[in-house]
PDB file of C-alpha atoms in Angstrom:
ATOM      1  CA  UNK A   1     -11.589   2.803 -17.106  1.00 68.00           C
ATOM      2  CA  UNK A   2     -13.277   5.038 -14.481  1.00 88.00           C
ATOM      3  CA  UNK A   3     -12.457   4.372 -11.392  1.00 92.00           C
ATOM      4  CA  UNK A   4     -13.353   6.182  -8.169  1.00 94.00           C
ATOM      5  CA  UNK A   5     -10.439   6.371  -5.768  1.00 96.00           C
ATOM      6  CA  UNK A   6     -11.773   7.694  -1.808  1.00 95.00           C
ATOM      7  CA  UNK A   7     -11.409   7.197   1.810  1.00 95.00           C
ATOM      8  CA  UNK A   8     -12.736   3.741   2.930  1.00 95.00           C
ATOM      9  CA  UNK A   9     -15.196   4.027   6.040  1.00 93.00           C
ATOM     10  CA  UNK A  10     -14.826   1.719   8.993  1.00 90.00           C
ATOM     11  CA  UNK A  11     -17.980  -0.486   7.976  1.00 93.00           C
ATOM     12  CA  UNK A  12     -16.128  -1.158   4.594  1.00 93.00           C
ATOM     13  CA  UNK A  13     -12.426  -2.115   5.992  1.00 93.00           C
ATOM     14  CA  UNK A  14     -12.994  -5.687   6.121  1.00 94.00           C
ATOM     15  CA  UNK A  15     -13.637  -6.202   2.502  1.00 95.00           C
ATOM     16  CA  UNK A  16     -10.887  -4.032   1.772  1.00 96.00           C
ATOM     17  CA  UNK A  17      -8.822  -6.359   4.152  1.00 96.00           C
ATOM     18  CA  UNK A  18     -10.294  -9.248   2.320  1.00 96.00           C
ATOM     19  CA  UNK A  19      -9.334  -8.107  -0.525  1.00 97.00           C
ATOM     20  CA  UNK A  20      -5.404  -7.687   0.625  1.00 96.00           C
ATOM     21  CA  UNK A  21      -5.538 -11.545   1.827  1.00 96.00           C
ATOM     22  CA  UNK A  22      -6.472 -12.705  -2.012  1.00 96.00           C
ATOM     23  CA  UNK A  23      -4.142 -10.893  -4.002  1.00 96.00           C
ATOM     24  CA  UNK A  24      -1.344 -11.390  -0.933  1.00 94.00           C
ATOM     25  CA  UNK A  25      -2.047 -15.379  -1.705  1.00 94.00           C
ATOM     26  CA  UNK A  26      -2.111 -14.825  -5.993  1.00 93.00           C
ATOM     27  CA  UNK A  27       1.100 -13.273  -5.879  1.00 91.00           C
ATOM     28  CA  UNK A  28       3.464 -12.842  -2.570  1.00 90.00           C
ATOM     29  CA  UNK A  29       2.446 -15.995  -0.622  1.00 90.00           C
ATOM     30  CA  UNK A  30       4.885 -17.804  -2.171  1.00 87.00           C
ATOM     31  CA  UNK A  31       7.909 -15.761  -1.596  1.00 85.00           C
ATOM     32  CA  UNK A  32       7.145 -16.000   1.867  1.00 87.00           C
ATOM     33  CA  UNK A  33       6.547 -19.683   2.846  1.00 86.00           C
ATOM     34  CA  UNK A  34       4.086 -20.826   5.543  1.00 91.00           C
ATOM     35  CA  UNK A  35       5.366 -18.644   8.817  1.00 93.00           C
ATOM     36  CA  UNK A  36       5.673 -15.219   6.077  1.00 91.00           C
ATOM     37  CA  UNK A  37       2.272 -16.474   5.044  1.00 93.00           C
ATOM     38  CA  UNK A  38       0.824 -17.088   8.841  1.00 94.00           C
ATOM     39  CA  UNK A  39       2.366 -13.391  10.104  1.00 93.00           C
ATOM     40  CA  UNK A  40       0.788 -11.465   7.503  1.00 93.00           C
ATOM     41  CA  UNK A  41      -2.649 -13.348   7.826  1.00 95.00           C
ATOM     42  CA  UNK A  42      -2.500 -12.215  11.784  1.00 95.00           C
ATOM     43  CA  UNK A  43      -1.112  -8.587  11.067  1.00 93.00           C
ATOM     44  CA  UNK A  44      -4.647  -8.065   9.095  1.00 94.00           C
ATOM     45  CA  UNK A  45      -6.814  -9.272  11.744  1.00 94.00           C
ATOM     46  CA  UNK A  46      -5.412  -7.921  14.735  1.00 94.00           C
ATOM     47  CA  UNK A  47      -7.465  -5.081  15.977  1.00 93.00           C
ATOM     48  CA  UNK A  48      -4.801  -3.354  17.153  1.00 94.00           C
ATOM     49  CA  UNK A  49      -2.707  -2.883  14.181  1.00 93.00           C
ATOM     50  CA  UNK A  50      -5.929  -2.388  12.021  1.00 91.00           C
ATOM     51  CA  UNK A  51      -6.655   0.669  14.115  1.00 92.00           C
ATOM     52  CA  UNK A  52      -3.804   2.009  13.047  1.00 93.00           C
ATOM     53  CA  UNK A  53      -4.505   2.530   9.305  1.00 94.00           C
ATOM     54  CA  UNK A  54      -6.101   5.081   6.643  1.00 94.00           C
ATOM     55  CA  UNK A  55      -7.251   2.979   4.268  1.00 96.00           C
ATOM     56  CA  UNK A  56      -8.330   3.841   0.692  1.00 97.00           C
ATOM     57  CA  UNK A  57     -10.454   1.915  -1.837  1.00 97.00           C
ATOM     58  CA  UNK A  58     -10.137   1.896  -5.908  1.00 97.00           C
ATOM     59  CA  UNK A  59     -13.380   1.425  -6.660  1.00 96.00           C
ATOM     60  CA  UNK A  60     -14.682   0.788 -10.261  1.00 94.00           C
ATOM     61  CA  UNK A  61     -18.971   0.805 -10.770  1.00 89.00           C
ATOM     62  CA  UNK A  62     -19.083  -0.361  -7.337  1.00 89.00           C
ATOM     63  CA  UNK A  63     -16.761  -2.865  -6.867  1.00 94.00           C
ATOM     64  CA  UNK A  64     -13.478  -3.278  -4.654  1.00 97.00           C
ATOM     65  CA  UNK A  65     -10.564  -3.374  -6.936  1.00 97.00           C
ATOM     66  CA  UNK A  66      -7.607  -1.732  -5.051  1.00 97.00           C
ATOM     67  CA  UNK A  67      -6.495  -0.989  -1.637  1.00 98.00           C
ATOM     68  CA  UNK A  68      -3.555   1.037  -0.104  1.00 98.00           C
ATOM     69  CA  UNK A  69      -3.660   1.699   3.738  1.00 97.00           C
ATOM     70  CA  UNK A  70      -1.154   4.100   5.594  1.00 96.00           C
ATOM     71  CA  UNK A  71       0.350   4.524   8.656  1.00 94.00           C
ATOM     72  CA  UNK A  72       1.587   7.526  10.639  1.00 91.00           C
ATOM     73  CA  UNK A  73      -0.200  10.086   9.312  1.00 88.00           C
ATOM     74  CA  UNK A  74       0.461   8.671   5.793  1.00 90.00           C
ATOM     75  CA  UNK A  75       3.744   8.023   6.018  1.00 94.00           C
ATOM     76  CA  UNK A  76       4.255   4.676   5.722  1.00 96.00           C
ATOM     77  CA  UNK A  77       2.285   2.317   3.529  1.00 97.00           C
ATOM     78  CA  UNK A  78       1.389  -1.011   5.274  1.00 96.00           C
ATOM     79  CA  UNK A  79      -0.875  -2.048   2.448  1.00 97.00           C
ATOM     80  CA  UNK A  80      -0.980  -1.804  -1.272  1.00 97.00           C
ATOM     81  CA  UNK A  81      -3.015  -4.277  -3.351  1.00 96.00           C
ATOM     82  CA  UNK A  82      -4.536  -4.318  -6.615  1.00 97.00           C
ATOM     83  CA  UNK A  83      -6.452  -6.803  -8.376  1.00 96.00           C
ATOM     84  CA  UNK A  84      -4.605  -9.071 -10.581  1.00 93.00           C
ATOM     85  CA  UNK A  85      -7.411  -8.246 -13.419  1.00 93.00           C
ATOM     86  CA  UNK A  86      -6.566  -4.039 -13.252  1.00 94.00           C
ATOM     87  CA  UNK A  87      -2.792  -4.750 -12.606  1.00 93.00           C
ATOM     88  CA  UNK A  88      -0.902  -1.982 -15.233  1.00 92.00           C
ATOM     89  CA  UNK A  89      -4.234   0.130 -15.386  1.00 93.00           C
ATOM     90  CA  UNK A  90      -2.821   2.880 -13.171  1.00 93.00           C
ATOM     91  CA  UNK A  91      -4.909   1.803 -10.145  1.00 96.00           C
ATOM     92  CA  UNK A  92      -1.958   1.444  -8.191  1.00 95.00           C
ATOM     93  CA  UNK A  93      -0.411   5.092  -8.879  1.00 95.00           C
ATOM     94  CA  UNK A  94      -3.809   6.574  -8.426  1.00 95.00           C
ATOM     95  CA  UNK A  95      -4.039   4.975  -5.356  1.00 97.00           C
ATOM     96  CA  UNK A  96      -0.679   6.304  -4.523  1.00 96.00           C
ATOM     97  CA  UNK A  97      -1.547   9.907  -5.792  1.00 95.00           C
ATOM     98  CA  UNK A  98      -4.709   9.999  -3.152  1.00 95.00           C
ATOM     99  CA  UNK A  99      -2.210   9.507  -0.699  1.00 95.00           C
ATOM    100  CA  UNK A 100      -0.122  12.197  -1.326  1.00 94.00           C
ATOM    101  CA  UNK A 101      -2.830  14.627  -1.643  1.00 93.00           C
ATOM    102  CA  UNK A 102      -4.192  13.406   1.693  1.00 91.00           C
ATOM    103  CA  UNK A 103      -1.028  13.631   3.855  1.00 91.00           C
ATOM    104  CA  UNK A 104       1.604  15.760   5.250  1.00 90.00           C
ATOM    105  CA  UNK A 105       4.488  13.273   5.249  1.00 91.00           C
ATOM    106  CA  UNK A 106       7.626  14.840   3.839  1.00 92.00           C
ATOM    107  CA  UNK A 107       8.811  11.175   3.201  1.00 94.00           C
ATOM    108  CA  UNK A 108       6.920   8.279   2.879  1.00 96.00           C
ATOM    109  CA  UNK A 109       8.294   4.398   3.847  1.00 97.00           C
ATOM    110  CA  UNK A 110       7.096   0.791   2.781  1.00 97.00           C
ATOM    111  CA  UNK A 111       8.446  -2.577   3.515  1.00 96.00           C
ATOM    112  CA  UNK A 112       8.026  -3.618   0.097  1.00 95.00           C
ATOM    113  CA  UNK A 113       7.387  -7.283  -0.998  1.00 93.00           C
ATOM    114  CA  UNK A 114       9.838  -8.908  -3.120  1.00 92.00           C
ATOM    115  CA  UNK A 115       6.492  -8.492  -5.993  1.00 90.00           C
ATOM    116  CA  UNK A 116       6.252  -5.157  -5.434  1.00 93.00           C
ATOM    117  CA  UNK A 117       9.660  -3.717  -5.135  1.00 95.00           C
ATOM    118  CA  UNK A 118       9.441  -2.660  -9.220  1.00 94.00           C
ATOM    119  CA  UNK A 119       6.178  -1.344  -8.241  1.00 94.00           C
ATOM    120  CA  UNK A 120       7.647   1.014  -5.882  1.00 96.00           C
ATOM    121  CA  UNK A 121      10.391   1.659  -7.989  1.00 96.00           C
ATOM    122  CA  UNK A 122       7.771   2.987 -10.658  1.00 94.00           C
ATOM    123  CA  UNK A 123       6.026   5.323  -8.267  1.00 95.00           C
ATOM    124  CA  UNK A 124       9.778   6.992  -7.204  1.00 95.00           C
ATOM    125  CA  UNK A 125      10.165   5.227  -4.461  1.00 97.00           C
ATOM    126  CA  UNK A 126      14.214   4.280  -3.662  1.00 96.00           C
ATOM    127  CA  UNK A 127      15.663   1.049  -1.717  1.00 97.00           C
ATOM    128  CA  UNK A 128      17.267   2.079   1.596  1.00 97.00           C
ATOM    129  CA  UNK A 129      18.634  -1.154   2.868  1.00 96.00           C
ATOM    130  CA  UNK A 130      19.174  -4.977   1.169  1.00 96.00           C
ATOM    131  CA  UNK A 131      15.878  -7.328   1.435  1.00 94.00           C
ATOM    132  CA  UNK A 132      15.655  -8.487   4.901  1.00 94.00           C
ATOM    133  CA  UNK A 133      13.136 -11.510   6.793  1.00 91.00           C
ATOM    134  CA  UNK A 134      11.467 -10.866  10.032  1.00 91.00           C
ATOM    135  CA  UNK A 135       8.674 -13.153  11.023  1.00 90.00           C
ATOM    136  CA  UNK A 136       9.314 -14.947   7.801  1.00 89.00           C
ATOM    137  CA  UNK A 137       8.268 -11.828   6.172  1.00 90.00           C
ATOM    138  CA  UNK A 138      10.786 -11.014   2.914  1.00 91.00           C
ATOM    139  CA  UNK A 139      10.689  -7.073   2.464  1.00 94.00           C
ATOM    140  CA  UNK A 140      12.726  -4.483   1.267  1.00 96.00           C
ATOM    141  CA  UNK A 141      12.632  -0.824   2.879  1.00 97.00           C
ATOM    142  CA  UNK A 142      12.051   1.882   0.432  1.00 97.00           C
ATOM    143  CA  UNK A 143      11.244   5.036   0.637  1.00 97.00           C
ATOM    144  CA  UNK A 144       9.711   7.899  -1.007  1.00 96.00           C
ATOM    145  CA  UNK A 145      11.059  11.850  -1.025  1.00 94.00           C
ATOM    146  CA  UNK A 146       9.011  14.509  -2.299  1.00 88.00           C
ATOM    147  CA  UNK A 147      10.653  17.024  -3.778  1.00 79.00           C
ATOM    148  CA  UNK A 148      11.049  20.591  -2.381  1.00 52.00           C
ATOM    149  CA  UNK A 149       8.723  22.903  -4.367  1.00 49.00           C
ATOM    150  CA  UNK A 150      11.332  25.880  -5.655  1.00 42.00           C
ATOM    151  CA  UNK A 151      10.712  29.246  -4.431  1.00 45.00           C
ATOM    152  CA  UNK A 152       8.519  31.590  -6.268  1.00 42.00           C
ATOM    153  CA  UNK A 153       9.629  34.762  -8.284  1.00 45.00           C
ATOM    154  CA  UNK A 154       9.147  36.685  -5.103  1.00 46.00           C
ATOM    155  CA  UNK A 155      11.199  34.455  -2.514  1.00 41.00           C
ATOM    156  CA  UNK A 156      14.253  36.028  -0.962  1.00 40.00           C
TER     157      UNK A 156
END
């Protein structure tokens, strides 16, 4: 499948937001019951917050298929949402991949829904702490090393 994976520009981040909100209710809402479901609905739409993020869009033709938006420089994920048509396509860890050509982060975090945790296993990420519930909100942190490039032949 040929997908285009790229920046998202402001005038596009509220169908890319839109997009988070339907596959959020497909597959998490329920783990999270009405006040989970209530929190993350306002987190989306508050300016404030939404200012915060690099978003980037999985595009394939010209459609909206997958989002992941970052935080703090890239690194932490806030976002990550494909599809449920192009789930297991490798959307998600080309999404992921754009991100770590595109930041600096040494280490890169998620709260990760109780969904997505294998997800993030997959893409190398490692639990840090047990599943915790803030806001109604189920999560577990993760996070994501990258690995030290060795030194070349002519290192000392």
């Amino acid at each position: 499948m040929d997908v285009c994976i790229r920046r998202m520009k402001a005038c596009e981040i509220d169908s890319a937001l839109d997009l988070a909100w339907e596959v959020f209710q497909a597959f998490e809402a329920a783990d999270y019951g009405a006040q989970g479901t209530a929190a993350f609905y306002q987190s989306i739409h508050d300016p404030h917050w939404r200012a915060t993020l690099r978003i980037y869009g999985a595009f394939a033709q010209v459609q909206l298929v997958g989002v992941l938006a970052a935080r703090n420089h890239g690194g932490h994920i806030a976002l990550f949402f494909v599809k449920g048509a192009y789930h297991r396509q490798g959307i998600g860890r080309r999404l992921f991949a754009h991100l770590l050509q595109d930041s600096p982060a040494s280490a890169i975090s998620v709260n990760a829904a109780p969904y997505a945790v294998p997800v993030y296993r997959r893409l190398g990420f490692a639990q840090t702490d047990a599943e915790q519930v803030r806001d109604g909100i189920r999560y577990t942190p993760m996070l994501f090393l990258r690995c030290a490039k060795a030194p070349g032949p002519h290192a000392r």
